[in-house]
Amino acid sequence: MTLRKTLLAAVAVAASAFSVQALADKTYTLRLAETWGPNSPILGETTKHFENLVETMSGGRIEVRIDSANKHKAPFGIFDMVRNGQYDMGHTASYYYKGIIPNAMYFTTIPFGLLAQEQYAWFYHGGGMELMQKVYEPFGLMSFPGGNTGNQMGGWFRKEIKSLDDLKGLKMRTPGFAGEVMSELGVAVTNLPPGELYTALERGTIDALEWVAPALDFPMGFHQIANYYYSGWQEPGAEVQFLISTKAWNKLPEDLQEIVRVAMRTAAYDMYIQSTNDSAEAWDKMKEQYPQVTHKVFPPEVIDALRETTHRLLEEEAAKDPLAREIITSQRDYLKKVRKWTNISDKAYLNSVADQ
Amino acid sequence: MTLRKTLLAAVAVAASAFSVQALADKTYTLRLAETWGPNSPILGETTKHFENLVETMSGGRIEVRIDSANKHKAPFGIFDMVRNGQYDMGHTASYYYKGIIPNAMYFTTIPFGLLAQEQYAWFYHGGGMELMQKVYEPFGLMSFPGGNTGNQMGGWFRKEIKSLDDLKGLKMRTPGFAGEVMSELGVAVTNLPPGELYTALERGTIDALEWVAPALDFPMGFHQIANYYYSGWQEPGAEVQFLISTKAWNKLPEDLQEIVRVAMRTAAYDMYIQSTNDSAEAWDKMKEQYPQVTHKVFPPEVIDALRETTHRLLEEEAAKDPLAREIITSQRDYLKKVRKWTNISDKAYLNSVADQ
């Protein structure tokens, strides 16, 4: 009997109590904090999907424990909690941390920026991942694409926007960089917690608001108050984010690192595809049940002003910091190239089959 | 000493000779045949990418052995070779097997059909995967999305197409269902091996040809002969295919099945993103180096005739077979819904930022 056979015999004796697999394999726990509340559609489904992928592929050697915002109470504190070791991972959005790291803003989406597939191409082939790591590495963190919402809508308006003048004094909820741009055009920008939006719009505390896209807008009920639903300019492909601490990452053996990396990548793509499906479903139902809802596009003078302002504000950011300039330039140059291709492929096709 | 500790001690004795991991883990080989030649850009990179993902995630428990067409000599025989057990897996395109299974045609792309992200949404949320399995299951096979080329171009033309009359008698290489449609409009459709295309176009044996998109067209050199590069209608999001025999699949334990499934899914998405990047790069270079190359769209009367003919031929297929009708109806209904969303999101955005 060889040593191998002897050992196998010993293993067989023990087989009813525990498996060789369990003996051989150390197990790991990844504690993940998400910005979203419990059972959040699309976003929360993405972390659960990630958990299932990791646990099944690792044969149970990794356990993912997800805490939603109701548990950790810090929806916009994910960056800090992963940095200080309270959690190993996070699922959040890079642009929420603009206050701590100004350059985090560019890795979610920017106004007049890249579409989802163009942005994935920038991340994986145009230097985007390397630039994102440059920003997160000093904090002991790694950042990965975490799922795309698809193109976000420009928002719900109670009155039609026919000119730049119609924006002046308009009270609108629109946060972040897009809010800064709108503010430059005379919009009275406010931010309100999600739970107050419906009532604020109904009572006229605000005249307009921007949320996400039909999949997440429909459950909020805004279409019952505002009739005009505008196409977007401000978040053409918002990519949320997986954060993982380098310390937690380095504890994993190579095969489990790859399982985690690939699970994040697939879960991110899958979120984009789910968003596409769910917004298509929601828009279809909304149009059927609420025929008064009217789709609009902003007039060219409004789009031009928004774009000029966006470019001016980005130029101001670039002037402040060399890394900001490097990121902004990389995205702008990549967009110029990839958009030419999108224009002769998908755009030309969509325009040629206009009535479909 | 507990039984567990005794066994661990025995394991420690043997540790220098072989690892517990090696004892515990049976290894598997997956022999994969691909339609493509060796070192085929994008397509062949996708199977190598799949191999790397599977081997790294499985910690070497799965070995993937890829044979290119130069080895197995049957680029369009992948379906048969996987079905009869000569290979465990294949990387090919479903529509190549229309002659054996007419309903295989619908799972790659159809004229005037879904864009890449719309089609992934149909596969994963609109019933597409289930319909594909209905078609492949009777042959002991499972089929999965294997990577998207992105929107394919309508082709290279030596003369401009200004009307339907310009198509009559035009000698064009365009295979498959699109060739049937073109043929109905009076085009003299021919098929030629890839290696003969350049010379045939140069000598006037053909007046036009359709290949893929800039990423794969540029290396073929057609732009040196034909100046007009038309946007497409015939393959809006061609998805190639992973085939795996149910027998090979069932031999794998659950964790390795999930590793293979997720590696296929990620490799497929990644191919779409690589195609996006590579076509953007190639189109950029082509325009710079060959400024005479002119992008064109077919005039509306040509598009309308192509579309009417496509719908008539699809209706004929649907009338022949209930499963064909089920698939065609599912795709048509899904397209109607998802395209409305694409139109108010990506299309509206692309049109509003026209000069970018």
XYZ file of C-alpha atoms in Angstrom:
712
model
C 0.000 0.000 0.000
C 1.475 3.344 -0.983
C 1.404 6.284 1.355
C -1.274 7.841 -0.851
C -3.444 4.743 -0.522
C -2.928 4.587 3.247
C -3.988 8.156 3.549
C -6.984 7.627 1.318
C -8.015 4.719 3.536
C -7.747 6.944 6.592
C -9.789 9.558 4.821
C -12.448 6.998 3.966
C -12.789 6.119 7.658
C -13.442 9.744 8.469
C -15.654 10.398 5.484
C -18.948 10.204 7.332
C -17.829 12.837 9.826
C -16.329 15.465 7.526
C -14.997 15.661 3.987
C -11.411 15.809 2.810
C -12.393 19.008 1.066
C -13.315 20.600 4.396
C -10.022 19.457 5.906
C -7.962 20.763 3.055
C -9.650 24.072 2.602
C -9.422 26.966 4.920
C -12.561 29.073 4.837
C -12.811 32.847 4.640
C -15.488 35.359 5.496
C -15.932 38.576 3.557
C -18.022 41.150 5.415
C -19.639 43.480 2.882
C -21.390 46.783 3.652
C -23.716 48.207 1.009
C -25.029 51.742 0.623
C -28.488 50.407 -0.187
C -31.308 49.523 2.164
C -32.459 45.913 2.596
C -34.037 44.301 -0.491
C -33.133 47.253 -2.671
C -34.166 46.411 -6.263
C -31.345 45.956 -8.793
C -28.596 47.348 -6.491
C -29.278 44.996 -3.582
C -29.954 42.137 -5.991
C -26.444 42.677 -7.346
C -24.725 42.101 -3.991
C -26.852 38.981 -3.384
C -25.942 37.776 -6.878
C -22.249 38.389 -6.100
C -22.631 36.422 -2.850
C -24.205 33.456 -4.676
C -21.550 33.441 -7.386
C -18.690 33.530 -4.871
C -20.139 30.941 -2.512
C -21.032 28.461 -5.267
C -17.779 28.852 -7.211
C -15.692 28.530 -4.053
C -17.639 25.466 -2.910
C -18.355 27.276 0.340
C -14.743 28.227 1.068
C -15.803 31.883 1.065
C -18.799 33.139 2.967
C -20.043 36.629 2.099
C -21.952 38.456 4.845
C -23.884 41.443 3.564
C -24.980 44.293 5.804
C -27.493 46.745 4.347
C -27.777 50.385 5.427
C -30.415 49.599 8.094
C -27.734 47.561 9.885
C -24.579 49.707 9.623
C -26.449 53.065 9.537
C -23.803 54.689 7.316
C -24.948 54.522 3.673
C -22.331 57.068 2.607
C -19.673 55.858 5.030
C -18.777 52.671 3.119
C -15.419 54.059 1.992
C -14.401 54.761 5.615
C -15.710 51.494 7.024
C -13.759 49.425 4.470
C -10.671 51.604 4.861
C -10.604 51.213 8.644
C -11.217 47.444 8.553
C -14.756 47.462 9.966
C -15.750 45.719 6.710
C -13.695 43.822 4.114
C -15.771 44.981 1.171
C -18.296 47.585 0.107
C -20.879 48.082 -2.600
C -21.433 51.774 -3.162
C -20.726 54.506 -5.748
C -17.375 56.226 -6.173
C -18.863 59.711 -6.639
C -20.360 59.655 -3.129
C -16.808 60.147 -1.780
C -16.005 63.303 -3.709
C -15.800 65.168 -0.379
C -12.967 62.926 0.860
C -11.245 62.219 -2.493
C -12.232 64.710 -5.208
C -10.928 62.397 -7.940
C -13.312 59.596 -6.943
C -16.024 61.450 -8.844
C -14.895 60.385 -12.326
C -15.325 56.628 -11.898
C -19.119 56.546 -11.687
C -20.191 58.708 -14.627
C -19.827 62.309 -15.706
C -22.268 64.561 -17.577
C -21.979 64.134 -21.359
C -19.632 61.208 -20.738
C -19.439 57.593 -21.817
C -22.316 55.133 -22.295
C -22.174 51.895 -20.275
C -20.400 49.778 -22.930
C -18.081 52.655 -23.853
C -17.167 53.109 -20.201
C -16.477 49.390 -19.653
C -14.206 49.606 -22.726
C -12.435 52.596 -21.134
C -12.046 50.751 -17.804
C -10.722 47.527 -19.321
C -8.898 48.718 -22.469
C -8.484 52.488 -22.201
C -6.559 52.825 -18.938
C -9.554 53.420 -16.656
C -8.804 50.617 -14.176
C -5.222 51.812 -13.746
C -6.357 55.392 -13.091
C -8.976 54.199 -10.601
C -6.312 52.226 -8.743
C -4.078 55.293 -8.633
C -6.879 57.072 -6.786
C -7.780 54.272 -4.336
C -4.393 52.668 -3.643
C -3.190 55.319 -1.149
C -6.165 54.353 1.044
C -5.336 50.639 1.073
C -8.328 49.941 -1.172
C -9.046 48.314 -4.508
C -12.015 49.474 -6.568
C -13.855 47.528 -9.281
C -16.880 48.245 -11.475
C -19.949 47.184 -9.495
C -22.842 47.393 -11.951
C -24.353 49.912 -14.335
C -27.786 51.536 -14.077
C -27.780 52.223 -17.817
C -28.446 55.716 -19.141
C -30.227 57.770 -16.502
C -33.166 60.004 -17.327
C -32.946 63.802 -17.083
C -35.814 63.837 -14.630
C -39.471 64.547 -13.965
C -40.762 68.082 -14.670
C -44.201 69.491 -13.930
C -43.782 72.097 -16.679
C -42.213 71.745 -20.087
C -38.719 73.193 -20.532
C -38.774 75.150 -23.784
C -35.781 77.413 -23.317
C -32.904 78.285 -21.016
C -35.166 80.870 -19.373
C -37.462 78.115 -18.134
C -34.588 76.813 -15.991
C -34.057 80.089 -14.140
C -35.392 79.812 -10.615
C -36.678 76.273 -11.175
C -36.555 74.390 -7.888
C -35.044 71.003 -8.652
C -33.619 68.083 -6.711
C -30.490 67.032 -8.547
C -27.421 66.147 -6.495
C -23.692 66.037 -7.186
C -21.810 67.401 -10.157
C -24.968 67.631 -12.309
C -26.466 69.821 -9.597
C -23.459 72.149 -9.769
C -23.891 72.437 -13.538
C -27.627 73.143 -13.232
C -26.970 75.669 -10.517
C -24.711 77.633 -12.898
C -27.688 77.904 -15.251
C -29.864 79.452 -12.549
C -31.637 76.360 -11.245
C -32.369 76.481 -7.502
C -30.784 73.126 -6.724
C -31.820 71.300 -3.574
C -31.136 67.859 -2.209
C -33.749 65.926 -0.258
C -33.840 62.423 1.208
C -35.549 59.913 -1.109
C -38.499 59.464 1.262
C -39.450 63.157 1.001
C -39.260 63.497 -2.783
C -42.810 62.499 -3.692
C -44.419 64.864 -1.204
C -42.048 67.723 -2.070
C -42.927 67.389 -5.762
C -46.640 67.086 -5.001
C -46.718 70.178 -2.762
C -44.584 72.289 -5.068
C -41.626 72.504 -2.675
C -39.741 71.416 -5.782
C -40.791 71.777 -9.445
C -38.692 68.956 -10.797
C -36.410 66.132 -9.744
C -33.986 63.690 -11.203
C -33.868 60.136 -9.865
C -32.616 57.196 -11.953
C -34.455 55.500 -14.815
C -37.881 53.849 -15.244
C -36.907 50.684 -13.318
C -36.310 52.660 -10.109
C -38.439 55.748 -10.895
C -41.713 53.870 -11.455
C -41.975 52.525 -7.878
C -41.426 56.101 -6.589
C -44.661 57.286 -8.230
C -43.365 60.582 -9.673
C -45.323 59.960 -12.901
C -48.534 60.513 -10.916
C -47.549 64.153 -10.327
C -45.249 65.266 -13.147
C -46.123 64.598 -16.795
C -42.855 65.408 -18.523
C -40.118 62.784 -18.469
C -36.889 64.085 -19.993
C -34.039 62.129 -21.543
C -30.774 62.530 -19.695
C -27.435 64.229 -20.165
C -26.002 63.977 -16.657
C -25.382 60.261 -16.010
C -25.068 58.434 -19.338
C -23.838 55.216 -17.708
C -23.611 55.294 -13.915
C -21.362 52.492 -12.689
C -21.551 51.627 -9.010
C -18.556 50.164 -7.266
C -17.168 47.209 -5.372
C -14.537 48.242 -2.838
C -12.260 45.699 -1.184
C -9.487 46.338 1.289
C -6.056 45.263 0.053
C -5.540 43.567 3.406
C -8.615 41.333 2.993
C -7.644 40.661 -0.632
C -4.100 39.607 0.245
C -5.359 37.034 2.739
C -7.052 35.056 -0.038
C -5.171 32.402 -2.038
C -4.851 33.045 -5.770
C -7.803 30.875 -6.868
C -10.180 32.585 -4.426
C -8.912 36.042 -5.443
C -9.776 35.172 -9.028
C -13.201 33.847 -7.982
C -13.938 37.129 -6.164
C -12.613 39.243 -9.055
C -14.628 37.382 -11.697
C -17.780 37.330 -9.542
C -17.557 41.147 -9.177
C -17.005 41.560 -12.914
C -19.928 39.306 -13.879
C -22.259 40.754 -11.260
C -21.459 44.243 -12.603
C -22.213 43.344 -16.228
C -25.319 41.459 -15.111
C -26.587 44.532 -13.288
C -26.319 46.546 -16.509
C -28.333 43.887 -18.345
C -30.914 43.668 -15.564
C -31.224 47.468 -15.560
C -31.832 47.364 -19.323
C -34.572 44.775 -18.900
C -36.204 46.306 -15.839
C -36.304 49.839 -17.276
C -37.803 48.473 -20.502
C -40.492 46.646 -18.490
C -41.225 49.637 -16.264
C -41.406 52.166 -19.108
C -43.747 49.852 -21.014
C -46.096 49.526 -18.021
C -45.919 53.229 -17.192
C -46.880 54.254 -20.740
C -49.762 51.791 -20.695
C -51.133 52.713 -17.282
C -50.387 56.461 -17.373
C -50.836 57.613 -20.980
C -50.481 61.263 -19.935
C -46.751 60.715 -19.275
C -44.879 62.382 -22.116
C -41.297 61.764 -23.117
C -39.301 64.899 -23.930
C -35.779 65.884 -24.889
C -34.264 69.170 -23.743
C -34.053 71.782 -26.525
C -30.623 72.205 -28.184
C -29.932 75.554 -26.469
C -30.383 73.899 -23.061
C -28.175 70.933 -24.002
C -25.499 73.259 -25.391
C -25.480 75.389 -22.227
C -25.331 72.307 -19.990
C -22.462 70.935 -22.012
C -20.451 74.146 -22.105
C -20.879 74.539 -18.357
C -19.864 70.912 -17.761
C -16.679 71.372 -19.780
C -15.847 74.635 -18.017
C -16.277 73.065 -14.553
C -14.204 70.028 -15.572
C -11.478 72.349 -16.844
C -11.480 74.073 -13.447
C -11.042 70.690 -11.706
C -8.241 69.726 -14.105
C -6.406 72.981 -13.353
C -6.383 72.188 -9.624
C -4.757 68.771 -9.710
C -2.528 66.844 -12.162
C -4.227 63.508 -11.506
C -7.648 65.084 -12.127
C -6.299 66.372 -15.452
C -4.935 62.949 -16.319
C -8.309 61.276 -15.684
C -10.387 63.955 -17.419
C -8.079 63.914 -20.457
C -8.093 60.119 -20.630
C -11.912 59.992 -20.575
C -12.306 62.842 -23.069
C -9.836 61.348 -25.547
C -11.365 57.908 -25.207
C -14.865 59.289 -25.699
C -13.851 61.072 -28.909
C -12.584 57.814 -30.357
C -15.219 55.376 -29.137
C -18.149 57.709 -29.875
C -17.180 57.844 -33.560
C -17.594 54.085 -33.621
C -20.866 54.162 -31.639
C -22.156 56.762 -34.102
C -21.586 54.668 -37.234
C -22.795 51.471 -35.544
C -25.549 51.585 -32.892
C -26.605 55.197 -33.455
C -26.825 54.875 -37.252
C -28.744 51.620 -36.839
C -31.188 53.042 -34.277
C -31.851 56.068 -36.475
C -32.338 53.991 -39.626
C -35.015 51.841 -37.973
C -36.695 54.874 -36.416
C -40.233 53.541 -36.123
C -39.336 50.312 -34.352
C -6.952 13.434 20.188
C -10.087 13.753 18.138
C -10.508 11.920 14.863
C -10.068 15.218 13.059
C -6.758 15.871 14.816
C -5.521 12.325 14.124
C -6.266 12.731 10.495
C -4.619 16.149 10.368
C -1.489 14.606 11.882
C -1.481 11.898 9.202
C -1.906 14.579 6.598
C 1.053 16.509 8.004
C 3.273 13.437 7.620
C 2.378 13.191 3.968
C 2.557 16.900 3.294
C 5.984 16.939 1.703
C 5.030 14.258 -0.823
C 1.695 15.655 -2.037
C -0.848 18.119 -0.821
C -4.203 17.409 0.764
C -5.632 19.602 -1.957
C -4.311 17.245 -4.644
C -5.772 14.271 -2.779
C -9.116 15.887 -2.341
C -9.485 17.294 -5.793
C -10.044 15.236 -8.855
C -8.901 17.025 -11.993
C -10.850 17.354 -15.229
C -9.931 18.096 -18.811
C -12.251 19.991 -21.131
C -11.344 19.591 -24.794
C -12.633 22.617 -26.717
C -12.844 22.936 -30.517
C -13.172 26.427 -31.979
C -14.349 27.498 -35.428
C -11.538 30.044 -35.636
C -8.000 29.614 -36.887
C -5.038 29.864 -34.512
C -4.444 33.297 -32.936
C -7.678 34.659 -34.342
C -8.127 38.226 -33.028
C -11.032 38.800 -30.598
C -12.674 35.376 -31.200
C -9.583 33.289 -30.433
C -8.640 35.659 -27.621
C -12.024 34.898 -26.064
C -11.401 31.139 -25.804
C -7.924 31.756 -24.340
C -9.490 34.200 -21.869
C -12.072 31.526 -20.932
C -9.265 29.001 -20.431
C -7.366 31.356 -18.109
C -10.458 32.190 -16.078
C -11.395 28.535 -15.602
C -7.895 27.327 -14.806
C -7.162 30.104 -12.310
C -10.542 29.971 -10.565
C -10.418 26.183 -10.298
C -6.855 26.251 -8.948
C -5.843 23.940 -11.778
C -8.596 21.374 -11.143
C -9.839 21.976 -14.697
C -7.538 22.021 -17.688
C -8.970 23.441 -20.919
C -7.383 22.195 -24.156
C -8.218 24.347 -27.150
C -7.985 23.072 -30.728
C -8.199 25.689 -33.470
C -9.489 24.963 -36.980
C -6.004 24.164 -38.315
C -5.975 21.188 -35.935
C -9.478 19.701 -36.209
C -10.025 20.817 -39.847
C -13.774 21.240 -39.342
C -14.539 24.920 -38.619
C -18.249 24.393 -39.260
C -18.358 20.904 -37.758
C -18.128 21.996 -34.111
C -21.762 21.132 -33.399
C -21.231 17.531 -34.631
C -17.883 17.055 -32.892
C -19.298 18.115 -29.514
C -22.480 16.131 -30.047
C -20.591 12.913 -30.834
C -18.149 13.300 -27.929
C -15.019 14.040 -29.960
C -14.844 17.308 -27.983
C -16.449 18.354 -24.679
C -16.951 21.970 -25.704
C -17.080 24.223 -28.727
C -16.752 27.924 -29.490
C -18.633 28.716 -32.670
C -21.783 30.520 -33.862
C -25.267 29.060 -33.659
C -26.334 30.277 -37.118
C -23.661 28.143 -38.802
C -25.814 25.098 -37.993
C -28.986 26.288 -39.695
C -28.619 23.399 -42.178
C -28.839 20.808 -39.385
C -31.202 22.667 -36.993
C -33.094 25.495 -38.730
C -33.999 27.068 -35.366
C -30.320 27.503 -34.406
C -30.294 30.595 -36.628
C -32.088 32.884 -34.178
C -29.549 32.740 -31.348
C -26.734 34.627 -33.049
C -28.478 37.695 -34.473
C -31.188 38.425 -36.995
C -31.548 41.347 -39.430
C -33.234 44.341 -37.798
C -33.009 42.527 -34.472
C -31.662 43.316 -31.022
C -28.513 45.267 -30.117
C -25.926 43.467 -27.946
C -27.225 44.709 -24.564
C -30.851 44.248 -25.641
C -30.089 40.681 -26.709
C -28.301 39.822 -23.451
C -31.406 41.163 -21.672
C -33.563 38.874 -23.851
C -31.323 35.872 -23.132
C -31.187 36.392 -19.370
C -34.542 38.055 -18.595
C -36.759 37.628 -21.661
C -36.851 33.845 -22.031
C -34.022 33.563 -24.587
C -31.896 31.064 -22.651
C -34.879 28.775 -22.156
C -35.737 28.852 -25.868
C -32.111 28.181 -26.815
C -32.055 25.167 -24.495
C -35.260 23.876 -26.083
C -33.418 23.869 -29.416
C -30.142 22.286 -28.217
C -31.344 19.850 -25.531
C -32.511 17.117 -27.963
C -28.886 16.883 -29.174
C -27.436 16.399 -25.677
C -25.959 19.895 -25.782
C -26.086 23.074 -23.745
C -25.560 26.433 -25.442
C -24.426 29.692 -23.822
C -23.681 33.189 -25.128
C -20.037 33.184 -26.238
C -19.230 36.819 -27.003
C -20.617 39.654 -29.076
C -18.975 41.332 -32.072
C -21.051 44.461 -31.510
C -23.072 45.968 -34.352
C -21.748 44.730 -37.684
C -21.266 47.054 -40.636
C -23.383 46.759 -43.793
C -20.258 46.283 -45.842
C -17.786 47.731 -48.337
C -19.120 49.040 -51.654
C -17.127 50.305 -54.630
C -20.092 52.408 -55.797
C -22.545 54.413 -53.741
C -25.998 52.893 -53.219
C -28.510 55.660 -53.908
C -31.637 53.653 -54.568
C -33.098 50.157 -54.699
C -32.175 50.044 -58.399
C -28.487 50.227 -57.504
C -28.839 46.861 -55.764
C -30.158 45.042 -58.832
C -27.474 42.821 -60.313
C -24.889 43.944 -57.738
C -22.452 41.101 -57.090
C -22.014 40.895 -53.343
C -20.543 38.490 -50.833
C -23.014 38.297 -47.979
C -23.764 34.894 -46.452
C -26.641 33.432 -44.455
C -30.053 34.908 -43.858
C -28.933 38.428 -44.824
C -27.841 36.985 -48.186
C -31.309 35.516 -48.699
C -32.875 38.913 -47.985
C -30.484 40.708 -50.364
C -31.098 38.086 -53.018
C -34.833 38.864 -52.925
C -33.973 42.470 -53.782
C -32.073 41.415 -56.901
C -28.533 41.260 -55.496
C -26.387 38.515 -57.073
C -25.316 36.971 -53.779
C -22.165 34.867 -53.674
C -20.140 33.326 -50.898
C -16.355 33.102 -51.056
C -13.713 31.892 -48.583
C -12.188 34.761 -46.560
C -8.798 34.371 -48.253
C -10.271 35.153 -51.686
C -12.292 38.212 -50.751
C -9.669 40.911 -51.243
C -8.693 39.722 -54.719
C -12.310 39.182 -55.770
C -13.190 42.755 -54.769
C -10.056 44.135 -56.433
C -10.678 42.331 -59.732
C -14.368 43.117 -59.833
C -15.492 39.505 -59.415
C -17.634 41.065 -56.699
C -18.757 44.718 -56.369
C -19.299 44.678 -52.628
C -18.890 42.527 -49.549
C -19.938 42.395 -45.954
C -17.474 41.170 -43.331
C -17.693 42.226 -39.665
C -16.766 45.627 -38.209
C -13.640 47.837 -38.241
C -11.735 45.665 -35.732
C -11.786 42.671 -38.084
C -12.305 44.509 -41.410
C -9.230 46.747 -41.146
C -6.691 43.880 -41.230
C -8.460 42.528 -44.373
C -7.573 45.679 -46.329
C -10.930 46.217 -48.065
C -10.671 49.981 -47.450
C -7.823 50.083 -49.968
C -10.225 49.077 -52.755
C -13.742 50.203 -51.790
C -14.409 53.721 -50.521
C -17.948 53.375 -49.180
C -18.412 51.817 -45.762
C -22.101 51.342 -44.926
C -23.726 51.072 -41.525
C -25.417 47.744 -40.956
C -28.901 46.318 -40.707
C -28.191 42.596 -40.924
C -26.306 41.706 -37.712
C -27.018 44.312 -35.025
C -25.402 42.243 -32.260
C -23.896 38.939 -33.374
C -23.401 36.668 -30.372
C -21.123 33.677 -30.844
C -21.654 30.566 -28.780
C -20.150 28.204 -26.238
C -21.425 24.657 -26.673
C -20.888 22.028 -24.004
C -22.069 18.433 -24.022
C -24.463 17.606 -21.200
C -22.390 14.492 -20.545
C -19.177 16.493 -19.940
C -21.145 19.000 -17.852
C -22.681 16.336 -15.629
C -19.262 14.900 -14.778
C -18.253 18.154 -13.052
C -19.034 18.797 -9.378
C -21.290 21.758 -8.639
C -18.518 24.260 -7.830
C -16.676 23.522 -11.083
C -19.903 23.706 -13.100
C -20.457 27.188 -11.677
C -16.844 28.159 -12.451
C -17.284 27.060 -16.084
C -20.678 28.773 -16.398
C -19.444 32.080 -14.945
C -16.224 31.974 -16.992
C -18.289 31.581 -20.192
C -20.605 34.413 -19.151
C -17.751 36.802 -18.302
C -15.703 35.882 -21.380
C -18.785 36.593 -23.529
C -19.403 40.039 -22.014
C -15.681 40.788 -22.184
C -15.640 39.979 -25.896
C -18.384 42.543 -26.481
C -16.355 45.157 -24.626
C -13.143 44.229 -26.440
C -15.001 44.426 -29.776
C -16.221 47.901 -28.825
C -12.700 49.034 -28.020
C -10.993 47.365 -30.980
C -13.488 48.651 -33.540
C -13.145 52.156 -32.111
C -9.349 51.929 -32.412
C -9.450 50.473 -35.915
C -11.996 52.978 -37.253
C -9.942 55.828 -35.806
C -6.768 54.598 -37.506
C -8.527 53.853 -40.774
C -10.003 57.356 -41.001
C -6.620 58.863 -40.256
C -4.601 56.765 -42.703
C -7.226 56.472 -45.462
C -9.166 59.736 -45.535
C -10.954 58.698 -48.740
C -12.962 56.116 -46.795
C -16.498 57.480 -46.489
C -19.133 56.356 -44.032
C -22.626 55.966 -45.498
C -26.080 54.852 -44.442
C -28.416 53.097 -46.851
C -31.240 55.341 -48.091
C -34.634 54.850 -46.396
C -36.178 53.072 -49.407
C -33.416 50.449 -49.261
C -33.779 49.996 -45.491
C -37.565 49.719 -45.818
C -37.308 47.076 -48.544
C -34.722 45.102 -46.577
C -36.911 45.214 -43.517
C -40.122 44.222 -45.270
C -38.331 41.311 -46.922
C -36.798 40.238 -43.595
C -40.207 40.202 -41.927
C -41.775 38.279 -44.815
C -39.055 35.601 -44.749
C -39.300 35.310 -40.950
C -43.068 34.897 -41.277
C -42.469 32.045 -43.746
C -40.150 30.343 -41.232
C -42.679 30.819 -38.434
C -45.403 29.215 -40.560
C -43.302 26.049 -40.996
C -42.633 25.204 -37.353
C -44.269 26.042 -34.002
C -40.938 26.413 -32.165
C -39.673 28.806 -34.865
C -42.843 30.852 -34.332
C -42.322 30.824 -30.571
C -38.737 32.121 -30.900
C -39.514 34.727 -33.569
C -42.500 36.017 -31.574
C -40.503 36.144 -28.350
C -37.712 38.167 -29.985
C -40.128 40.484 -31.812
C -42.176 41.215 -28.688
C -39.063 41.759 -26.589
C -37.570 44.084 -29.197
C -40.718 46.221 -29.268
C -40.501 46.726 -25.526
C -36.757 47.133 -25.036
C -36.298 49.363 -28.096
C -38.734 51.916 -26.654
C -36.414 52.177 -23.672
C -33.251 52.295 -25.818
C -34.864 55.075 -27.844
C -35.554 57.380 -24.880
C -32.189 56.616 -23.252
C -29.101 55.887 -25.402
C -30.586 56.955 -28.744
C -31.981 60.260 -27.432
C -28.671 60.946 -25.689
C -26.559 60.142 -28.772
C -28.741 62.368 -30.938
C -28.703 65.260 -28.476
C -24.888 65.322 -28.377
C -24.646 64.946 -32.153
C -21.302 66.642 -32.731
C -19.374 64.635 -30.152
